[in-house]
Short mmCIF file of C-alpha atoms and ligand atoms in Angstrom, two decimals:
data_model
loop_
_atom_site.label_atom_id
_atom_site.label_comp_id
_atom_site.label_asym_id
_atom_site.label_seq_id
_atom_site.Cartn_x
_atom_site.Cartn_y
_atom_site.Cartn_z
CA UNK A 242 -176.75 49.86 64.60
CA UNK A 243 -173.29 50.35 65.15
CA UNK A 244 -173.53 53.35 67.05
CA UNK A 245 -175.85 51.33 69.59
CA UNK A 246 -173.38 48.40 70.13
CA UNK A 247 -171.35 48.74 73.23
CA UNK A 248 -167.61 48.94 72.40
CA UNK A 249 -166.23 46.22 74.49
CA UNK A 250 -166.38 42.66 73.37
CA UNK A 251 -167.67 42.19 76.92
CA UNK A 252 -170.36 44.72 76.54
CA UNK A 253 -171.52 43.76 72.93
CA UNK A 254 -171.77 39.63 73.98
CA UNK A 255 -173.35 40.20 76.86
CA UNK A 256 -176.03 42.98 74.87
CA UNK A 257 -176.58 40.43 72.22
CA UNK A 258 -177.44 37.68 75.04
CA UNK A 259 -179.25 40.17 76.71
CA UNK A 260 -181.88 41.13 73.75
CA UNK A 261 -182.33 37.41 72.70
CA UNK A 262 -183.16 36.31 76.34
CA UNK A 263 -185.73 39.13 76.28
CA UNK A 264 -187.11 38.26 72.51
CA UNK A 265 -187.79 34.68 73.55
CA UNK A 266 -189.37 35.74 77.18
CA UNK A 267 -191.61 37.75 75.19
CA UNK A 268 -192.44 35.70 72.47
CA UNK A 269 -193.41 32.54 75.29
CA UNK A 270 -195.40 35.05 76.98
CA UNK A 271 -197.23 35.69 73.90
CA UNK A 272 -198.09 32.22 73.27
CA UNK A 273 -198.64 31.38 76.61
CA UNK A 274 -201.57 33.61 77.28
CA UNK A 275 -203.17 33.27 73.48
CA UNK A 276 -203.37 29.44 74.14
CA UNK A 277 -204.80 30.35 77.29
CA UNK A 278 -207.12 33.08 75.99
CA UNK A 279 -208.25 30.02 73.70
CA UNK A 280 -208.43 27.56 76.14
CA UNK A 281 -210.62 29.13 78.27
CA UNK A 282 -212.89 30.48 75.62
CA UNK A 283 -213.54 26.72 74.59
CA UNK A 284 -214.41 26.07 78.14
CA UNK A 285 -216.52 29.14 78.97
CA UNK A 286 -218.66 28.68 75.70
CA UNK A 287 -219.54 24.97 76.53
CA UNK A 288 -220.48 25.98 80.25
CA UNK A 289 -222.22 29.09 79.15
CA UNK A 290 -224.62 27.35 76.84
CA UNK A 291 -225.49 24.46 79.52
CA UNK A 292 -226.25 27.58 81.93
CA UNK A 293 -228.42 29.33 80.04
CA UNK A 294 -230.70 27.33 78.89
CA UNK A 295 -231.23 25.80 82.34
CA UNK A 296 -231.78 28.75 83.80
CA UNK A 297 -234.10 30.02 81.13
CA UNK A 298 -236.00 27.23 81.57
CA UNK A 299 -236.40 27.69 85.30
CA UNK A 300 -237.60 31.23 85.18
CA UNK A 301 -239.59 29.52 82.76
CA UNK A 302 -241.65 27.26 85.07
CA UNK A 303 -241.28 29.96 87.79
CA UNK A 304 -244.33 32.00 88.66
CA UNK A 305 -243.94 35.52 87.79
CA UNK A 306 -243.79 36.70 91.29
CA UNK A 307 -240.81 34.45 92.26
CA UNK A 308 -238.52 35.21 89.27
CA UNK A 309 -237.10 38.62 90.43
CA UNK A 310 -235.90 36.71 94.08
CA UNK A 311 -234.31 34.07 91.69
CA UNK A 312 -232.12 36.61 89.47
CA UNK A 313 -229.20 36.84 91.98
CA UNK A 314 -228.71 33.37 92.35
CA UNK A 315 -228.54 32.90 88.20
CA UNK A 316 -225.84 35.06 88.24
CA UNK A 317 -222.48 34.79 86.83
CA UNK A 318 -219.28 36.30 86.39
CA UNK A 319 -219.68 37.62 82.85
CA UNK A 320 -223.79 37.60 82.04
CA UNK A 321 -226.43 38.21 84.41
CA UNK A 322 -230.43 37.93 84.06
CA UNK A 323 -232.35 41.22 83.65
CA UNK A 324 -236.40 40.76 83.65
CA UNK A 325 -237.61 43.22 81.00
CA UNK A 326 -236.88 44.31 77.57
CA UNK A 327 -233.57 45.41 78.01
CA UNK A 328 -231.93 48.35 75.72
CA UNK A 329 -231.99 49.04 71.82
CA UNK A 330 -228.72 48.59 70.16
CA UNK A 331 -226.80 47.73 66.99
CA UNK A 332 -226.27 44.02 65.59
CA UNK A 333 -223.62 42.28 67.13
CA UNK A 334 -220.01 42.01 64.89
CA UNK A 335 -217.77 41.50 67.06
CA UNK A 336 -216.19 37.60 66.89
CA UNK A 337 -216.72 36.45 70.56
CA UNK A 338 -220.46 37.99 70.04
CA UNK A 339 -220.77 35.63 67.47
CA UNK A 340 -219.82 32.60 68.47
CA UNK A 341 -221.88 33.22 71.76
CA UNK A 342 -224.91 33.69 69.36
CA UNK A 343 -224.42 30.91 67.59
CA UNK A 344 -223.99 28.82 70.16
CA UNK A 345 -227.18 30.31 72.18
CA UNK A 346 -229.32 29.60 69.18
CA UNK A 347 -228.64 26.21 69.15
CA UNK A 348 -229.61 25.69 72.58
CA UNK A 349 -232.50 27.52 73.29
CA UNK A 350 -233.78 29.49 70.45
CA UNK A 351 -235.96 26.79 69.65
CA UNK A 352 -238.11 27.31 72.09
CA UNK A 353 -237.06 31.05 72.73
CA UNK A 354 -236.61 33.16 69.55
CA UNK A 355 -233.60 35.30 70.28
CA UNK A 356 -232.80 38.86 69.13
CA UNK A 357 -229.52 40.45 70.22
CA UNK A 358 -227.72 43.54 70.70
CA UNK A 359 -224.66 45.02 70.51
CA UNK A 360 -224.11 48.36 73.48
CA UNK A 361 -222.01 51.17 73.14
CA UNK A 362 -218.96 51.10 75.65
CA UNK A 363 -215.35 51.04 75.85
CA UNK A 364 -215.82 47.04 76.47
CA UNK A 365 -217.49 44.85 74.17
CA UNK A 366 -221.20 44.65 75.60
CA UNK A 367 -223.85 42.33 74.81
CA UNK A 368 -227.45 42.02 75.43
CA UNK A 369 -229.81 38.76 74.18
CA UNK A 370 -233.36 39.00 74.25
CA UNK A 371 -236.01 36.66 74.42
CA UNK A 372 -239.36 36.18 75.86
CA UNK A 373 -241.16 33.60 78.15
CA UNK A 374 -244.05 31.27 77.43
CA UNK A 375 -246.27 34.06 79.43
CA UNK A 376 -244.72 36.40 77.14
CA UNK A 377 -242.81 38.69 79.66
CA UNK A 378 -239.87 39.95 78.29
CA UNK A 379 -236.04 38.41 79.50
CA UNK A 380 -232.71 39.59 78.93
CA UNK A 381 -229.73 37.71 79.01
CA UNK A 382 -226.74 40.80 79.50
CA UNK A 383 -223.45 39.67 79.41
CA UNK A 384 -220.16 41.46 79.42
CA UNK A 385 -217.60 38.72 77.82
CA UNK A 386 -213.73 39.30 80.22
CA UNK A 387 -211.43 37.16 80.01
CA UNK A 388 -209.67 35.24 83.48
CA UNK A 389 -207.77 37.78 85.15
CA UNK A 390 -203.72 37.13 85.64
CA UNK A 391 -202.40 35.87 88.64
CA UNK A 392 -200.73 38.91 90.82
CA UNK A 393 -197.41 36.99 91.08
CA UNK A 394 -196.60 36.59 87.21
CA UNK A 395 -195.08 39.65 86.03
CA UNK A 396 -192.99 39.71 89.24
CA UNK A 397 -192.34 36.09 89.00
CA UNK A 398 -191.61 36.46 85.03
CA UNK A 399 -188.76 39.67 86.10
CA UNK A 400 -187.22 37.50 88.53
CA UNK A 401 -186.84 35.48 85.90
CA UNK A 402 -185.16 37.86 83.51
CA UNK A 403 -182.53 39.35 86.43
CA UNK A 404 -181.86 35.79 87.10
CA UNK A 405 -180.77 34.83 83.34
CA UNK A 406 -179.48 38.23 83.33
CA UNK A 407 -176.64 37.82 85.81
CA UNK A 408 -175.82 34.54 84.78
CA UNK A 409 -175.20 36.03 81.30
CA UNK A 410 -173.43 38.50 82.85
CA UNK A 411 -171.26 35.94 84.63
CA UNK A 412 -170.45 33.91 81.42
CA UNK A 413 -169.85 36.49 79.11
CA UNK A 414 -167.26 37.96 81.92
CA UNK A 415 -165.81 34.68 82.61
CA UNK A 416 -165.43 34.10 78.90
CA UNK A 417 -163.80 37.88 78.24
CA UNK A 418 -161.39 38.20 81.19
CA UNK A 419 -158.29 35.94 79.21
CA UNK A 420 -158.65 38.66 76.34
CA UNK A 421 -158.13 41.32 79.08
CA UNK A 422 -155.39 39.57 80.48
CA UNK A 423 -153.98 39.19 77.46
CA UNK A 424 -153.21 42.67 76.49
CA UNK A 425 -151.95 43.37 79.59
CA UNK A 426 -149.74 40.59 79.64
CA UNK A 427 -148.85 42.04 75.97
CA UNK A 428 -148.72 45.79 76.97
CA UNK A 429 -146.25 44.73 80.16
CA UNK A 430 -143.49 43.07 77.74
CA UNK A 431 -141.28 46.34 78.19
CA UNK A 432 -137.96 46.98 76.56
CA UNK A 433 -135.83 44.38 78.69
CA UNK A 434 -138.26 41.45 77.12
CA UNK A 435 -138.55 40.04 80.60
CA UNK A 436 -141.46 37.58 79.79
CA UNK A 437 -145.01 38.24 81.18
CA UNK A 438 -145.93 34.93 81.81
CA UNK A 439 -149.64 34.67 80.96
CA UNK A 440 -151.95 31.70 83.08
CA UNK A 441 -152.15 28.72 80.92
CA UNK A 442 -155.90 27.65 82.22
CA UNK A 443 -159.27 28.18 81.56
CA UNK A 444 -161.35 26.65 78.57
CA UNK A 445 -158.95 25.25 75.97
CA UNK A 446 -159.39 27.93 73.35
CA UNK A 447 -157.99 30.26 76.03
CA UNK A 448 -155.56 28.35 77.08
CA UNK A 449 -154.04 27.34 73.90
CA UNK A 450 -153.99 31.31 73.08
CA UNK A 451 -152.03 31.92 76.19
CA UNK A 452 -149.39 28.87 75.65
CA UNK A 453 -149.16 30.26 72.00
CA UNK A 454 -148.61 34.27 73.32
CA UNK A 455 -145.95 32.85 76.33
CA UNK A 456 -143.79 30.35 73.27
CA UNK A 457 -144.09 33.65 71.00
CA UNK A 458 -142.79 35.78 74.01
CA UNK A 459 -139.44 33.76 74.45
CA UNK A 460 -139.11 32.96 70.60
CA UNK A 461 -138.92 36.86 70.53
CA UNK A 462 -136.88 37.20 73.58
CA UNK A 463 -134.24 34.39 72.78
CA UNK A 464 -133.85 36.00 68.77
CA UNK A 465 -133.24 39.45 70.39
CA UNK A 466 -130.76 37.81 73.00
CA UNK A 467 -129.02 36.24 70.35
CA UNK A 468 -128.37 39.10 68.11
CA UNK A 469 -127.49 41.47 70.91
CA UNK A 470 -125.22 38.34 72.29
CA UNK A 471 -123.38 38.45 68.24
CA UNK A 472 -123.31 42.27 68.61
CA UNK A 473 -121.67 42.82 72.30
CA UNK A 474 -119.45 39.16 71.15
CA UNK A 475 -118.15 41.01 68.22
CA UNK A 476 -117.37 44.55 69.47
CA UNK A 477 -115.47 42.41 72.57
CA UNK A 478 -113.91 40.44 70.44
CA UNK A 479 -112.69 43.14 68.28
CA UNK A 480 -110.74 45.38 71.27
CA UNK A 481 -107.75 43.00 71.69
CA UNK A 482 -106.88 43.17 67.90
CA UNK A 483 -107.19 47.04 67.92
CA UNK A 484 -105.59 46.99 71.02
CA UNK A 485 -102.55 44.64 69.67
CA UNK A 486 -102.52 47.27 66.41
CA UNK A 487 -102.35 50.15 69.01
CA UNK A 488 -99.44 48.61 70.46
CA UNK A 489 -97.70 47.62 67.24
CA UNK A 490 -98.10 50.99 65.51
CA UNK A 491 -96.40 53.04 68.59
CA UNK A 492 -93.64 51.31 68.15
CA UNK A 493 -93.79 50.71 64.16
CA UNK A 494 -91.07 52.38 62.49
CA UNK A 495 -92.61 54.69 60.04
CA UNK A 496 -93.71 58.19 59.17
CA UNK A 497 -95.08 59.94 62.38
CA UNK A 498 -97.72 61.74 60.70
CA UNK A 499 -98.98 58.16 59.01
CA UNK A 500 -98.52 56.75 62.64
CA UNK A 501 -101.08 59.44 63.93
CA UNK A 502 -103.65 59.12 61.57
CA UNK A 503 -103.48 55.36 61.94
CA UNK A 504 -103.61 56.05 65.59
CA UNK A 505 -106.16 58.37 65.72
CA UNK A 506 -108.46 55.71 63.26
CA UNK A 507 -107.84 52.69 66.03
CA UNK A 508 -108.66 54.85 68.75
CA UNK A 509 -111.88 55.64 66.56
CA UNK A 510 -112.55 51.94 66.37
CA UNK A 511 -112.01 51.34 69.80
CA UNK A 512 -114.43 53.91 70.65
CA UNK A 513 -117.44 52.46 68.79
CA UNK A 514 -116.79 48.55 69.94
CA UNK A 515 -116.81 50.29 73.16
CA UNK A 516 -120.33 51.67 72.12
CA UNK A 517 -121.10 48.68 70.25
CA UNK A 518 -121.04 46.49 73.47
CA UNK A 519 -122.84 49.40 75.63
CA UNK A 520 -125.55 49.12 73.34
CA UNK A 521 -125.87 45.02 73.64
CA UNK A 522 -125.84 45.44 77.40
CA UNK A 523 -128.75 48.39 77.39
CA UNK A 524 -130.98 46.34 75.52
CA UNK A 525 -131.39 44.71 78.59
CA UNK A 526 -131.53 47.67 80.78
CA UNK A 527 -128.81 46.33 82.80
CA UNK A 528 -129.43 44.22 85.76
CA UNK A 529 -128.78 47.81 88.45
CA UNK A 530 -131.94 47.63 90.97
CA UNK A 531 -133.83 50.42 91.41
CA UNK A 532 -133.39 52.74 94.27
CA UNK A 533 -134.72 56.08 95.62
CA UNK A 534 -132.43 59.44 94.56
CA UNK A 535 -132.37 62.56 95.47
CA UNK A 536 -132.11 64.03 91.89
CA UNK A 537 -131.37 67.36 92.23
CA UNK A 538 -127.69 66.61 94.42
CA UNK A 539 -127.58 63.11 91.33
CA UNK A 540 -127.77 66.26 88.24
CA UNK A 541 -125.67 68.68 90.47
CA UNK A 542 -122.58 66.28 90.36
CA UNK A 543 -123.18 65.44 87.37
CA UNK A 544 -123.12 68.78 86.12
CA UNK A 545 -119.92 69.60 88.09
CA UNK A 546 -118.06 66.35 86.59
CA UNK A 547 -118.51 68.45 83.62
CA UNK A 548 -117.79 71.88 84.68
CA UNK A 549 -114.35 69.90 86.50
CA UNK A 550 -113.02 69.09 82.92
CA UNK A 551 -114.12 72.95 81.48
CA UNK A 552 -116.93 72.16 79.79
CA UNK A 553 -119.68 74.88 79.13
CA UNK A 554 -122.72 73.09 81.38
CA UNK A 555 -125.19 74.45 83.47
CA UNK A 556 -127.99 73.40 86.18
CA UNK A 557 -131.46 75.30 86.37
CA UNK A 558 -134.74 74.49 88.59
CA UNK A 559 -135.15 71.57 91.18
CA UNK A 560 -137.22 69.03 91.35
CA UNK A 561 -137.57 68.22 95.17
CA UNK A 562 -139.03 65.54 95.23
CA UNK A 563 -137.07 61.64 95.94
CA UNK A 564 -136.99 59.80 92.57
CA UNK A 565 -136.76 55.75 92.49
CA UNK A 566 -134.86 55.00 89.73
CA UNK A 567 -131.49 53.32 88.26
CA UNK A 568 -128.65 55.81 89.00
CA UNK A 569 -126.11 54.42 86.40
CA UNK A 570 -128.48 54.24 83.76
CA UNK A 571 -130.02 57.67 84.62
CA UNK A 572 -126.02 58.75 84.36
CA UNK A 573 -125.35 57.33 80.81
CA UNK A 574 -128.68 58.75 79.39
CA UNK A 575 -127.98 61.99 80.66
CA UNK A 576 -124.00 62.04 79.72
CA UNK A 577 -125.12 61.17 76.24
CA UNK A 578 -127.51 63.90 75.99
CA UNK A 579 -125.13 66.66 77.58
CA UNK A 580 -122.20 65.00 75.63
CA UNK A 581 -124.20 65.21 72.18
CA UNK A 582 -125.08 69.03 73.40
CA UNK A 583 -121.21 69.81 74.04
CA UNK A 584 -120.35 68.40 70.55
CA UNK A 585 -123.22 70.05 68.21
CA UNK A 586 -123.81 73.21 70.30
CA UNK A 587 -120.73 73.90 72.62
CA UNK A 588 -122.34 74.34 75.34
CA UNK A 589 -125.19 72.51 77.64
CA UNK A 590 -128.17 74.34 79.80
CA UNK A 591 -129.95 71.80 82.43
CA UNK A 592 -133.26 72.22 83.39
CA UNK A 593 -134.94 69.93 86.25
CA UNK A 594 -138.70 70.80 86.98
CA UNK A 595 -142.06 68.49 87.85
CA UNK A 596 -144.24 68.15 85.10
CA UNK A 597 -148.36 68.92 86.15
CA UNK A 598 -148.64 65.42 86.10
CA UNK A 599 -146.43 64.32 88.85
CA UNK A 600 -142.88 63.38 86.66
CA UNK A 601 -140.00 64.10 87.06
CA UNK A 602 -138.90 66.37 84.09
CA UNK A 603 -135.05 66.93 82.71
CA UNK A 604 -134.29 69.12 79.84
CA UNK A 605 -130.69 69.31 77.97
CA UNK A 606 -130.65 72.35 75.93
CA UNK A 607 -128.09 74.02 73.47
CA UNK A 608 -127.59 76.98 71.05
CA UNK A 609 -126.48 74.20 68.16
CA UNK A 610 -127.75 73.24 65.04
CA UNK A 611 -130.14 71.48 65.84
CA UNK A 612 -131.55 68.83 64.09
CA UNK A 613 -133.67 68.58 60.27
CA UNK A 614 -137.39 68.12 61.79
CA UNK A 615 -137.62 65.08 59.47
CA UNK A 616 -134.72 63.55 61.44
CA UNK A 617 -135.83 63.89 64.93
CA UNK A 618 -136.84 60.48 64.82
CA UNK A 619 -134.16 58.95 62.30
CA UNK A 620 -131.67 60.06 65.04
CA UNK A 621 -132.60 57.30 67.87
CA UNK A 622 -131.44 54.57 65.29
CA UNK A 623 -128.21 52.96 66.13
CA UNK A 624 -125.45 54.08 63.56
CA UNK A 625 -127.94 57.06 62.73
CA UNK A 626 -125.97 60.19 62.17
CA UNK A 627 -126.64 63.54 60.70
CA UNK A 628 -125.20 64.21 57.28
CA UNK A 629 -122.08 66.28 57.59
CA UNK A 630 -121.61 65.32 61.66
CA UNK A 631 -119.12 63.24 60.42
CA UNK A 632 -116.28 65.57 60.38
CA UNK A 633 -113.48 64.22 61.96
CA UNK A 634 -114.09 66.81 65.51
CA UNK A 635 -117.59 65.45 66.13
CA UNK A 636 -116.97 61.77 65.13
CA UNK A 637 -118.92 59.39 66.70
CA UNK A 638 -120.27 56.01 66.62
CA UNK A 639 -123.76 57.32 66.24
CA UNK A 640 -124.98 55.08 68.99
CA UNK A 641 -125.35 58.00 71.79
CA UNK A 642 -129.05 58.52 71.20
CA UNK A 643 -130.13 54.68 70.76
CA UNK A 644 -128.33 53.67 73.69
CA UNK A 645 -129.81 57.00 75.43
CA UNK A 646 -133.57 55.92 73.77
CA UNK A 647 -133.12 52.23 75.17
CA UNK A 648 -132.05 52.69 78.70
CA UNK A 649 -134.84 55.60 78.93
CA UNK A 650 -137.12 53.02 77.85
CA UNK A 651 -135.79 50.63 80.51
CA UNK A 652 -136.37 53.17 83.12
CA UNK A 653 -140.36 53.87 82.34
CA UNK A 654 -138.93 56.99 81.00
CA UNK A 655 -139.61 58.96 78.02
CA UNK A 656 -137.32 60.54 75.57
CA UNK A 657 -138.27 62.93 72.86
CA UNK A 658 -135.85 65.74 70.92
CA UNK A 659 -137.32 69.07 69.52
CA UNK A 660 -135.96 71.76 67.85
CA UNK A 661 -135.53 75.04 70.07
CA UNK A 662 -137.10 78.16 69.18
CA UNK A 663 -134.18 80.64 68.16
CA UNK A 664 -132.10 77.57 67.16
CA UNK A 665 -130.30 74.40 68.88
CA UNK A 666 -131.75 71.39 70.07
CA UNK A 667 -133.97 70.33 73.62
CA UNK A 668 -133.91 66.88 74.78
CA UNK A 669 -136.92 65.96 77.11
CA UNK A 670 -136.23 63.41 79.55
CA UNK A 671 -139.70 62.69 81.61
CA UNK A 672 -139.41 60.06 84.60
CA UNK A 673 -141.84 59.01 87.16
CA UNK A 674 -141.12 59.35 90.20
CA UNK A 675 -141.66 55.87 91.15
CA UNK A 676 -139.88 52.59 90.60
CA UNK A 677 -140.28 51.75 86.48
CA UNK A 678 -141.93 48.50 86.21
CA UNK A 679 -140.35 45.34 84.78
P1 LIG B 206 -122.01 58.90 69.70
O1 LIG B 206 -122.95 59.60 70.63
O2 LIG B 206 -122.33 57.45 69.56
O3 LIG B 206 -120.60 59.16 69.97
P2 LIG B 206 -123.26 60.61 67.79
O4 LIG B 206 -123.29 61.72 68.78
O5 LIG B 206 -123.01 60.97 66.39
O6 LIG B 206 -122.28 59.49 68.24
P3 LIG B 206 -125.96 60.16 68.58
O7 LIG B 206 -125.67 60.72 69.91
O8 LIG B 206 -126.83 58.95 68.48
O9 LIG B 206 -124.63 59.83 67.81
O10 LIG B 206 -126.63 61.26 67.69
C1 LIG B 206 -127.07 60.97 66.38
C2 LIG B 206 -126.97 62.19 65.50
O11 LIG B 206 -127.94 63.14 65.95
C3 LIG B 206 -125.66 62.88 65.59
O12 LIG B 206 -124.77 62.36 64.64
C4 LIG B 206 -126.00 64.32 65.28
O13 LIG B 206 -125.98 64.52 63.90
C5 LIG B 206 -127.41 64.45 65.77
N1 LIG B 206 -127.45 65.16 67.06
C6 LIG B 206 -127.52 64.57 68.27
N2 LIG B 206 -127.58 65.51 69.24
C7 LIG B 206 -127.54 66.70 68.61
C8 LIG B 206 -127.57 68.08 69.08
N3 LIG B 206 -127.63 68.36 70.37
N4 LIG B 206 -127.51 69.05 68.15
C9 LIG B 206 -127.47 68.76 66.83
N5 LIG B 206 -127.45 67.50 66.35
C10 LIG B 206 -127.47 66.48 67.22
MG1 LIG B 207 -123.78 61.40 70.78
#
């Protein structure tokens, strides 16, 4: 049963509409024609029996010679008049037969003693006998049918059906269509938590569903704001005190090598509220608009800002093809990645290529470490870093990859790390080529 169902809601409704329409079309056609089948056997019967026995008693009082002239004009739709003995047969069983008989008896086997037969045939058959006053033999031969249907009703009764059909159709789609619109709506509430406003119409079931999906959209929106409003508040707030300390420990009387490591630890803090407050602002994906780039010249600068300061980095492949997208945020997802690749493998490889699909496809690669499979996801948390990355040359705030994972997200783009084969670590940037959509 399940297997049959259609998946859709739409599809299912509209099936289960569908069959009942049909069961009760069938089941009034069935009563309609036994109540007729009834009716007119009620009314045949009665007219039959009057018939009969008048025109047995004309052939009757008809001289012999005349009777064979009157036959045609005695005849009827179902029974007809044969002069003679008719044929042999078995006794009548079937119901209609019956009730015929019985009612033929009444009327004219008085005077005519009946005997009856029942033919061989695909369709019932039935043959009365009797004989005259004279004695010549008569037989009554009558092949019970019932009214034939009018041409028009099984045309007339599909109209019918298509008719209720579409209108079914037309509900059930009418009824379905805020559910589809729904998880759009739902599916479209991207990364920046712009709200999708949803229509607030329709029949009041609907439309309270909608008003309840747009109040949970901002509740959701306004918490996140808030949080990411404490975070970026905080890390601000924080940089004039370190920066004050800064100031106060260069010119702080006191052992030099103290001085440095105190240094080195506020320029460490600095660092991550720096982060900190990049992080608060990607949430939001920043408010840069879109705009078309020619990525290959975008990654060749960007690899030479690197190569300018004597860093190990590297461009391979092309992607030739204009991208619409958000430079700066492009330009902090990649520096991350190429950063993180400097400071766990050395050195960074670049490769730009289309995907089959039609994306735009950047790879950072390096000889590193790599990372423990079981933490290629663990990584994209803020504050997430590897065990034993926190030696004092690769400190970090461990918000490269979040921020990275965020703005990607903000972009329509997706990020994913996997470990290289031979070692080191590939980060897969893939980017459509058109505008992402907010
Ligand atoms: P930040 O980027 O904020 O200065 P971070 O580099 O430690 O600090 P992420 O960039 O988020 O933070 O990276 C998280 C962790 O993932 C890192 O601490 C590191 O352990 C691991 N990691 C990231 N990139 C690589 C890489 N290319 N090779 C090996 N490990 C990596
Ligand atoms: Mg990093």
């Amino acid at each position: 049963m399940k297997r049959l169902m259609p998946r859709t809601l739409f599809g299912q409704l509209a099936a289960i509409l569908f069959a009942g329409l049909i069961a009760a079309h069938a089941l009034a056609f069935y009563v309609i024609v036994s109540e007729r089948t009834a009716a007119t056997k009620g009314v045949m019967l009665n007219f039959m029996e009057q018939d009969v026995a008048s025109s047995v008693a004309l052939l009757d009082r008809l001289p012999a010679a005349e009777r064979e002239s009157w036959l045609p004009k005695l005849e009827r739709r179902t029974y007809s008049f044969i002069l003679g003995p008719g044929e042999e047969g078995m006794r009548p069983t079937a119901p209609i037969s019956m009730l015929l008989l019985t009612s033929l008896e009444e009327v004219i086997g008085k005077n005519y003693p009946l005997t009856a037969s029942a033919l061989p045939g695909p369709r019932e058959h039935l043959q009365v006998h009797m004989h005259l006053r004279d004695g010549s033999p008569v037989t009554l031969d009558i092949l019970p049918r019932g009214w034939p249907m009018a041409p028009w009703l099984l045309p007339a009764l599909i109209g019918q059906l298509l008719i209720l059909g579409t209108i079914c159709w037309l509900c059930v789609r009418q009824a379905t269509r805020p559910l589809t619109d729904m998880a759009r709506a739902a599916n479209a509430v991207g990364p920046d938590l712009q709200p999708k406003r949803m229509a607030e119409g329709g029949p009041e079931e609907v439309a309270r569903a909608a008003s309840a999906f747009n109040a949970m959209q901002d509740r959701v929106k306004s918490y996140m704001t808030e949080r990411m409003q404490i975070l970026a508040s905080v890390s601000h707030d924080l940089q004039t005190p370190i920066t004050r300390m800064r100031l106060r420990t260069e010119l702080m009387d006191a052992d030099p090598e103290q001085r440095d490591i105190i240094l080195r630890d506020l320029q460490q803090m600095e660092e991550m509220v720096r982060e900190g407050v990049t992080y608060a602002r990607s949430a939001q994906g920043g408010n840069e608009a879109p705009r078309s780039l020619d990525l290959d010249a975008f990654l060749d600068s960007l690899v030479f800002d690197y190569q300018d300061l004597n860093k190990e980095v590297s461009l391979h492949g092309a992607i030739s093809t204009p991208v619409t997208t958000r430079p700066l945020a492009l330009r902090r997802v990649l520096g991350n990645l190429i950063d993180n690749a400097i400071k766990y493998g050395g050195s960074a490889e670049v490769h730009a290529s289309m995907t089959p699909h039609g994306r735009a496809e950047i790879r950072v690669l390096d000889r590193g470490p790599g990372i423990p499979e079981e933490l290629l996801q663990a990584v994209f948390e803020p504050f997430y870093r590897v065990e034993g990355s926190r030696s004092r040359e690769t400190g970090g705030t461990g918000l490269g990859l979040a921020i990275a994972q965020q703005l990607a997200k903000a972009l329509g783009a997706t990020l994913t790390l996997q470990n290289r084969e031979g070692g080191g670590l590939e980060a897969r940037l893939t980017l459509g080529v058109e505008a992402a959509q907010d």
